[in-house]
Short mmCIF file of C-alpha atoms in Angstrom, two decimals:
data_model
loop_
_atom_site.label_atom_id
_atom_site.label_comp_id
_atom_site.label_asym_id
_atom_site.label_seq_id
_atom_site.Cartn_x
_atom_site.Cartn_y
_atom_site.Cartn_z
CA UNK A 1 148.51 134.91 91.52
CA UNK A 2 149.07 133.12 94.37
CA UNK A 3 151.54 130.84 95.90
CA UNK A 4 150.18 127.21 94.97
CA UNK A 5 150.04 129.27 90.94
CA UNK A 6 152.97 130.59 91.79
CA UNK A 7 155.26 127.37 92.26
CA UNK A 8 153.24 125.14 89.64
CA UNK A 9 154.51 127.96 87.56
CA UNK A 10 158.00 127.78 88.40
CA UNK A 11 158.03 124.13 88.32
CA UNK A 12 156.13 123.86 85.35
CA UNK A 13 159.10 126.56 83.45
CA UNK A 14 161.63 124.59 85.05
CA UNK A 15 160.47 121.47 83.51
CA UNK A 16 160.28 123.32 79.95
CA UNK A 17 163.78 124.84 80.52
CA UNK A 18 165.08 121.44 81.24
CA UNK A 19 163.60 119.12 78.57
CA UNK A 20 164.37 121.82 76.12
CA UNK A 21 168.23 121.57 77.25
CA UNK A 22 167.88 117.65 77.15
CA UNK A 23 166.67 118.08 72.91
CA UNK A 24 168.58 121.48 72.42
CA UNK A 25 169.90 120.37 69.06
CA UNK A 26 166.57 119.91 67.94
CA UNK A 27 165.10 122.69 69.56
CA UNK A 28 165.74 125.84 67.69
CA UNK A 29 166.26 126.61 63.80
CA UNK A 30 164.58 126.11 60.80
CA UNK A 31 164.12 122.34 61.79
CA UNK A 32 163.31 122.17 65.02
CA UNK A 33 161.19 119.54 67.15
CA UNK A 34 160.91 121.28 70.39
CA UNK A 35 160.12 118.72 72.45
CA UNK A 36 158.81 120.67 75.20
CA UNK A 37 156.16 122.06 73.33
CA UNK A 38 153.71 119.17 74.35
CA UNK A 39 153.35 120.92 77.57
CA UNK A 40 150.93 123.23 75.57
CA UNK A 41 148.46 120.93 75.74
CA UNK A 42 148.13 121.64 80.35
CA UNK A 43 146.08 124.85 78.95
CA UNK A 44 143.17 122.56 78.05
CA UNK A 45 143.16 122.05 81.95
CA UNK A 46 143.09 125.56 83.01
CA UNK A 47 144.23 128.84 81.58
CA UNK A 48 146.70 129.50 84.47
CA UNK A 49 149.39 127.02 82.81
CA UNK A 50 149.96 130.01 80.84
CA UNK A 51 152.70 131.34 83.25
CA UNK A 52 154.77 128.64 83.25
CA UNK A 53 154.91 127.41 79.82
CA UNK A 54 155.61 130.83 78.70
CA UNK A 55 158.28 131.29 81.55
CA UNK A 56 159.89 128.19 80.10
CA UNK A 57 159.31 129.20 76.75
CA UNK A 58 161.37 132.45 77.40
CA UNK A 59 163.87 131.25 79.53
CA UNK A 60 164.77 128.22 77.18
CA UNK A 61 165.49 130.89 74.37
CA UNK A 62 167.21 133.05 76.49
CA UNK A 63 169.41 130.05 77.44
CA UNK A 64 169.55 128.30 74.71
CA UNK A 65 168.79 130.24 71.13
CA UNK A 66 171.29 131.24 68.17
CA UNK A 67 168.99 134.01 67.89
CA UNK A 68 168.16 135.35 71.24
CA UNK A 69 166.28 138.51 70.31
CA UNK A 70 164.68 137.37 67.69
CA UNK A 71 163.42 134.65 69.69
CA UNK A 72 162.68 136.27 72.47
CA UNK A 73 159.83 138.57 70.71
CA UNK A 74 158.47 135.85 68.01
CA UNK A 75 159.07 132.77 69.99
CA UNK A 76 157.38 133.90 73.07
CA UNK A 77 155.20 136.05 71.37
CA UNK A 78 153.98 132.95 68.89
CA UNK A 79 153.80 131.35 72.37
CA UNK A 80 151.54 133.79 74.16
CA UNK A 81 148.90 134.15 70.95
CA UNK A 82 148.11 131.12 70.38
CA UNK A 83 147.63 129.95 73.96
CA UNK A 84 145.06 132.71 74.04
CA UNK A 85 143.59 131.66 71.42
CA UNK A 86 143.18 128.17 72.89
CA UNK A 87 141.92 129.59 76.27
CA UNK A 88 139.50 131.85 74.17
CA UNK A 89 138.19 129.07 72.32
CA UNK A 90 138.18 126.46 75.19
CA UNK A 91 134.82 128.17 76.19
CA UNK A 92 133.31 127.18 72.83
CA UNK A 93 134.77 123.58 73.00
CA UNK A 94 133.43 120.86 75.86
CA UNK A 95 136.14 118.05 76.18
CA UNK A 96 139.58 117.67 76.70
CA UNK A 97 140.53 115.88 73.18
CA UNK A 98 138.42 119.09 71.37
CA UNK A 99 140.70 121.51 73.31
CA UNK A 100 143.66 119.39 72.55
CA UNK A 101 143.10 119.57 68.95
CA UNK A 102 142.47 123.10 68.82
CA UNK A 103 145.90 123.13 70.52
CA UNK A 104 147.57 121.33 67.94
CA UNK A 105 145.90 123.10 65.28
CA UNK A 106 146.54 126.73 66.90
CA UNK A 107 150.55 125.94 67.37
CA UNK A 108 150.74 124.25 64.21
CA UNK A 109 149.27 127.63 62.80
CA UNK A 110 150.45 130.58 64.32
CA UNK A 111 154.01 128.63 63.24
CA UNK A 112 154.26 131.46 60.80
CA UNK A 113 155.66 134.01 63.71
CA UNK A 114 158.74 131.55 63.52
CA UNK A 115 159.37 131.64 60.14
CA UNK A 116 158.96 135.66 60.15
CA UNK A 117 161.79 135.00 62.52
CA UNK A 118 163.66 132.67 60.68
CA UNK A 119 163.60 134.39 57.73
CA UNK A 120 164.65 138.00 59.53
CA UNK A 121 167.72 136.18 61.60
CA UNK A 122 168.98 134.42 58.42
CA UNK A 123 167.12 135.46 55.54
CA UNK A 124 165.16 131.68 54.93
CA UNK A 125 162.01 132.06 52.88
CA UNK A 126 158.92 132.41 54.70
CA UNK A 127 157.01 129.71 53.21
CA UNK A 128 160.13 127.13 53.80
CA UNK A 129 160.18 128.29 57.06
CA UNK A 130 157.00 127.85 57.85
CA UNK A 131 156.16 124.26 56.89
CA UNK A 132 159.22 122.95 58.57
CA UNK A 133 158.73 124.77 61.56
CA UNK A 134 154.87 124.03 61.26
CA UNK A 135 155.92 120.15 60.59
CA UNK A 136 157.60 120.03 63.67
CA UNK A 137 155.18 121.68 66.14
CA UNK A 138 152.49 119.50 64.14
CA UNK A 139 154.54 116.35 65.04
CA UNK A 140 155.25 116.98 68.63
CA UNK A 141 151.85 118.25 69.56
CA UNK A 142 150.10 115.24 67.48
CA UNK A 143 152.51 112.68 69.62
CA UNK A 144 152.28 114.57 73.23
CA UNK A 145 148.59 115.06 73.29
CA UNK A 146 147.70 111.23 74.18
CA UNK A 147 150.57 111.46 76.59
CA UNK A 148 149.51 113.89 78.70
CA UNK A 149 145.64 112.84 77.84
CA UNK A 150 146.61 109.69 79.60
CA UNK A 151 148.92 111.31 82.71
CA UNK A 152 145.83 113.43 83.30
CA UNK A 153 143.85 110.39 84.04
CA UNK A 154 146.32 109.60 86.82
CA UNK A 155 147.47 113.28 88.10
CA UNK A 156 144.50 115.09 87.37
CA UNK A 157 146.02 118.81 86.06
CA UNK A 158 142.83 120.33 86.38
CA UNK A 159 143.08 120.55 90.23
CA UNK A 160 146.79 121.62 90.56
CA UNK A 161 145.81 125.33 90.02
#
């Protein structure tokens, strides 16, 4: 990694970390619209996004969960598979708005790590847990991917890293 990668990264976490603070009432739980998450949608630009957004991912629970070690494997592990997933599959897909799709459908999906979670920390079924958890990520991803479709047009993410 090196320096320019290095500070995006940081930044990019610190950004996370702080809009997740800013919405931290509906961040975490069984409902949760976690705001942040449309920041998922920089891997369509290149795979080395992945630092950052899972630094914020783990230091927002780490900050700010009611379940902190439960979180801290199944959030950021539910982070870190389906952004591979995305960068695996972004070879198969040309265009930003394919990628970003896959995105929303590979969050939306791998939503059932949470409600493992949610129903080990406090015991909610699996399938309620799921499709309000799955709901939410659906929501935010569906309403941040034109937003940062249309800041890409102006900053360009694909040449920050």
């Amino acid at each position: 990694m090196n320096n320019r990668t290095l500070v995006i990264s940081g930044i990019l976490a610190a950004l996370y970390v702080a809009v997740s603070f800013v919405f931290q009432p509906i961040s975490f739980g069984a409902y949760q619209f976690r705001v942040p998450e449309i920041l998922n949608h920089l891997i369509v630009f290149n795979k080395k996004y992945i630092y950052g957004i899972v630094g914020g991912v783990f230091i927002s629970n780490l900050l700010f969960s009611p379940m902190v070690p439960f979180d801290l494997v199944f959030g950021v592990g539910q982070s870190i598979l389906a952004l591979l997933l995305i960068i695996f599959v972004s070879r198969f897909i040309k265009g930003v708005q394919g990628r970003m799709i896959a995105t929303i459908i590979f969050f939306t999906f791998t939503m059932f790590l949470i409600a493992i979670e949610l129903n080990l920390a406090f015991g909610l079924p699996f399938w309620l847990g799921w499709g309000t958890t799955a709901v939410g990520e659906f929501v935010v991803l569906l309403v941040g991917a034109p937003v940062i479709y249309a800041m890409d047009k102006r900053i360009h993410f694909e040449k920050w890293l």
